[in-house]
Amino acid sequence: MEVDHIVRIMVEFGSKGLVLSRRVGSLYRREVKKVGELQGKVDKLEEEKETLEKEKEGWEAERKRLAIWKVRCLDSEDKLNKRIRELEEDYEDLKDKYDGAVGELDDLKNSAAFFHPDVDVSDSRFDVDKDVVDGRLVREDRGDAEEVEEKAAEEEKDAEAAMEGDDNKAT
């Protein structure tokens, strides 16, 4: 091989190396640019991921808070249902007592109408718990009847004493 031929081949390889290096350089710059764009997208996705994780933590905290409220509400519902059942039982008892009292009141009114036909038991002023003592209408349950009886007994004593005093003056 001749020296010329070797120099030409070396020049040809050098120029092909130059062309190839320019081509590789341009491909490298293009790939670096793509990598830069992709890195920007990756960074943006990382930020979104962090934001979503923070939101997830917030939602988890909210879910826990709501679960606690759910338990409290269910407890309150159980307590209220129990109280409603108790009140319904009390209502039934009171209703039975009321019905008994109404029946007893009707019986008392009928008795009053039987023993005192001249008394109007349908009058709203009529009270079966009152009694007539010395011409006064008094409640039996308050002890008013006892007071009226005591006053009547005192008046009788005073009247007897006055009559005895009159008898002594006459003699």
Short mmCIF file of C-alpha atoms in Angstrom, two decimals:
data_model
loop_
_atom_site.label_atom_id
_atom_site.label_comp_id
_atom_site.label_asym_id
_atom_site.label_seq_id
_atom_site.Cartn_x
_atom_site.Cartn_y
_atom_site.Cartn_z
CA MET A 1 0.00 0.00 0.00
CA GLU A 2 1.17 3.23 -0.88
CA VAL A 3 1.49 6.20 1.33
CA ASP A 4 -0.92 8.25 -0.78
CA HIS A 5 -3.50 5.65 -0.53
CA ILE A 6 -3.05 5.43 3.25
CA VAL A 7 -3.25 9.23 3.59
CA ARG A 8 -6.46 9.31 1.49
CA ILE A 9 -8.00 6.59 3.60
CA MET A 10 -7.01 8.47 6.74
CA VAL A 11 -8.45 11.73 5.37
CA GLU A 12 -11.59 9.88 4.31
CA PHE A 13 -11.88 8.30 7.77
CA GLY A 14 -11.23 11.70 9.35
CA SER A 15 -13.94 13.38 7.28
CA LYS A 16 -16.35 10.51 7.89
CA GLY A 17 -15.48 10.79 11.60
CA LEU A 18 -16.22 14.53 11.44
CA VAL A 19 -19.54 13.96 9.68
CA LEU A 20 -20.33 11.17 12.10
CA SER A 21 -19.33 13.26 15.11
CA ARG A 22 -21.57 16.14 13.91
CA ARG A 23 -24.40 13.70 13.43
CA VAL A 24 -23.82 12.12 16.86
CA GLY A 25 -23.53 15.61 18.41
CA SER A 26 -26.83 16.71 16.88
CA LEU A 27 -28.52 13.47 17.98
CA TYR A 28 -27.01 13.94 21.44
CA ARG A 29 -28.29 17.55 21.69
CA ARG A 30 -31.73 16.42 20.51
CA GLU A 31 -31.78 13.63 23.08
CA VAL A 32 -30.54 15.97 25.83
CA LYS A 33 -33.32 18.38 24.89
CA LYS A 34 -35.87 15.53 25.08
CA VAL A 35 -34.40 14.42 28.39
CA GLY A 36 -34.71 18.00 29.66
CA GLU A 37 -38.38 18.14 28.60
CA LEU A 38 -39.02 14.74 30.14
CA GLN A 39 -37.24 15.79 33.33
CA GLY A 40 -39.56 18.85 33.49
CA LYS A 41 -42.55 16.55 33.10
CA VAL A 42 -41.15 14.23 35.78
CA ASP A 43 -40.67 17.18 38.14
CA LYS A 44 -44.20 18.38 37.43
CA LEU A 45 -45.56 14.88 38.07
CA GLU A 46 -43.59 14.69 41.32
CA GLU A 47 -45.17 17.96 42.47
CA GLU A 48 -48.63 16.64 41.54
CA LYS A 49 -47.86 13.41 43.39
CA GLU A 50 -46.89 15.35 46.54
CA THR A 51 -50.03 17.46 46.26
CA LEU A 52 -52.18 14.35 45.84
CA GLU A 53 -50.48 12.68 48.81
CA LYS A 54 -51.22 15.73 50.97
CA GLU A 55 -54.84 15.66 49.81
CA LYS A 56 -54.96 11.93 50.52
CA GLU A 57 -53.71 12.56 54.08
CA GLY A 58 -56.38 15.24 54.47
CA TRP A 59 -59.06 12.89 53.19
CA GLU A 60 -57.82 10.15 55.53
CA ALA A 61 -58.06 12.52 58.48
CA GLU A 62 -61.56 13.54 57.34
CA ARG A 63 -62.55 9.88 56.94
CA LYS A 64 -61.34 9.11 60.48
CA ARG A 65 -63.21 12.14 61.84
CA LEU A 66 -66.38 11.07 60.05
CA ALA A 67 -65.98 7.50 61.30
CA ILE A 68 -65.83 8.85 64.87
CA TRP A 69 -68.96 10.93 64.21
CA LYS A 70 -70.68 7.89 62.75
CA VAL A 71 -69.96 5.92 65.92
CA ARG A 72 -71.19 8.82 68.07
CA CYS A 73 -74.35 9.13 65.99
CA LEU A 74 -75.04 5.41 66.22
CA ASP A 75 -74.54 5.55 70.00
CA SER A 76 -76.85 8.55 70.22
CA GLU A 77 -79.41 6.78 68.05
CA ASP A 78 -79.30 3.74 70.34
CA LYS A 79 -79.67 5.93 73.43
CA LEU A 80 -82.54 7.87 71.86
CA ASN A 81 -84.31 4.69 70.78
CA LYS A 82 -83.94 3.34 74.33
CA ARG A 83 -85.30 6.61 75.75
CA ILE A 84 -88.19 6.54 73.27
CA ARG A 85 -89.07 3.00 74.38
CA GLU A 86 -88.95 4.12 78.03
CA LEU A 87 -91.14 7.13 77.28
CA GLU A 88 -93.59 4.96 75.36
CA GLU A 89 -93.82 2.63 78.36
CA ASP A 90 -94.32 5.64 80.65
CA TYR A 91 -96.95 6.95 78.24
CA GLU A 92 -98.80 3.64 78.36
CA ASP A 93 -98.69 3.67 82.16
CA LEU A 94 -99.91 7.27 82.30
CA LYS A 95 -102.61 6.52 79.75
CA ASP A 96 -103.81 3.59 81.87
CA LYS A 97 -103.80 5.81 84.99
CA TYR A 98 -105.65 8.55 83.10
CA ASP A 99 -108.24 6.11 81.82
CA GLY A 100 -108.69 4.81 85.38
CA ALA A 101 -109.00 8.36 86.73
CA VAL A 102 -111.56 9.25 84.06
CA GLY A 103 -113.55 6.13 84.94
CA GLU A 104 -113.36 6.96 88.65
CA LEU A 105 -114.41 10.55 87.92
CA ASP A 106 -117.39 9.33 85.94
CA ASP A 107 -118.30 6.99 88.80
CA LEU A 108 -118.04 9.86 91.28
CA LYS A 109 -120.17 12.11 89.11
CA ASN A 110 -122.77 9.37 88.76
CA SER A 111 -122.72 8.86 92.55
CA ALA A 112 -123.07 12.59 93.08
CA ALA A 113 -125.96 12.68 90.65
CA PHE A 114 -127.55 9.74 92.46
CA PHE A 115 -127.18 11.20 95.98
CA HIS A 116 -127.77 14.81 94.96
CA PRO A 117 -130.14 14.86 91.97
CA ASP A 118 -130.41 18.64 92.17
CA VAL A 119 -126.63 19.09 91.44
CA ASP A 120 -125.66 19.53 87.76
CA VAL A 121 -122.59 17.28 87.35
CA SER A 122 -122.01 18.47 83.79
CA ASP A 123 -121.29 21.99 85.07
CA SER A 124 -117.59 22.85 84.66
CA ARG A 125 -117.54 24.30 88.18
CA PHE A 126 -118.53 20.95 89.64
CA ASP A 127 -115.55 19.35 91.40
CA VAL A 128 -115.87 15.88 92.87
CA ASP A 129 -112.90 16.56 95.14
CA LYS A 130 -114.85 19.24 97.05
CA ASP A 131 -117.40 18.74 99.73
CA VAL A 132 -119.97 21.02 101.33
CA VAL A 133 -119.22 21.72 104.97
CA ASP A 134 -121.36 24.29 106.81
CA GLY A 135 -122.59 25.66 103.53
CA ARG A 136 -119.06 26.16 102.20
CA LEU A 137 -117.49 24.25 99.32
CA VAL A 138 -114.09 22.96 100.51
CA ARG A 139 -111.45 20.57 99.13
CA GLU A 140 -111.27 17.29 100.98
CA ASP A 141 -107.65 16.57 100.20
CA ARG A 142 -106.16 19.80 101.53
CA GLY A 143 -107.38 19.62 105.06
CA ASP A 144 -109.79 22.54 104.49
CA ALA A 145 -112.60 20.32 105.68
CA GLU A 146 -110.83 19.82 109.02
CA GLU A 147 -110.34 23.57 109.42
CA VAL A 148 -113.98 24.23 108.64
CA GLU A 149 -115.04 21.52 111.10
CA GLU A 150 -112.77 23.00 113.79
CA LYS A 151 -114.23 26.47 113.17
CA ALA A 152 -117.74 25.04 113.29
CA ALA A 153 -116.93 23.28 116.59
CA GLU A 154 -115.55 26.55 118.02
CA GLU A 155 -118.61 28.46 116.87
CA GLU A 156 -120.84 25.84 118.53
CA LYS A 157 -118.86 26.17 121.78
CA ASP A 158 -119.11 29.95 121.56
CA ALA A 159 -122.82 29.69 120.88
CA GLU A 160 -123.30 27.28 123.83
CA ALA A 161 -121.23 29.55 126.06
CA ALA A 162 -123.33 32.52 124.99
CA MET A 163 -126.52 30.59 125.67
CA GLU A 164 -125.26 29.54 129.10
CA GLY A 165 -124.32 33.15 129.77
CA ASP A 166 -127.83 34.24 128.74
CA ASP A 167 -129.34 31.52 130.98
CA ASN A 168 -127.24 32.73 133.94
CA LYS A 169 -128.37 36.31 133.40
CA ALA A 170 -131.98 35.26 133.21
CA THR A 171 -131.83 33.45 136.55
#
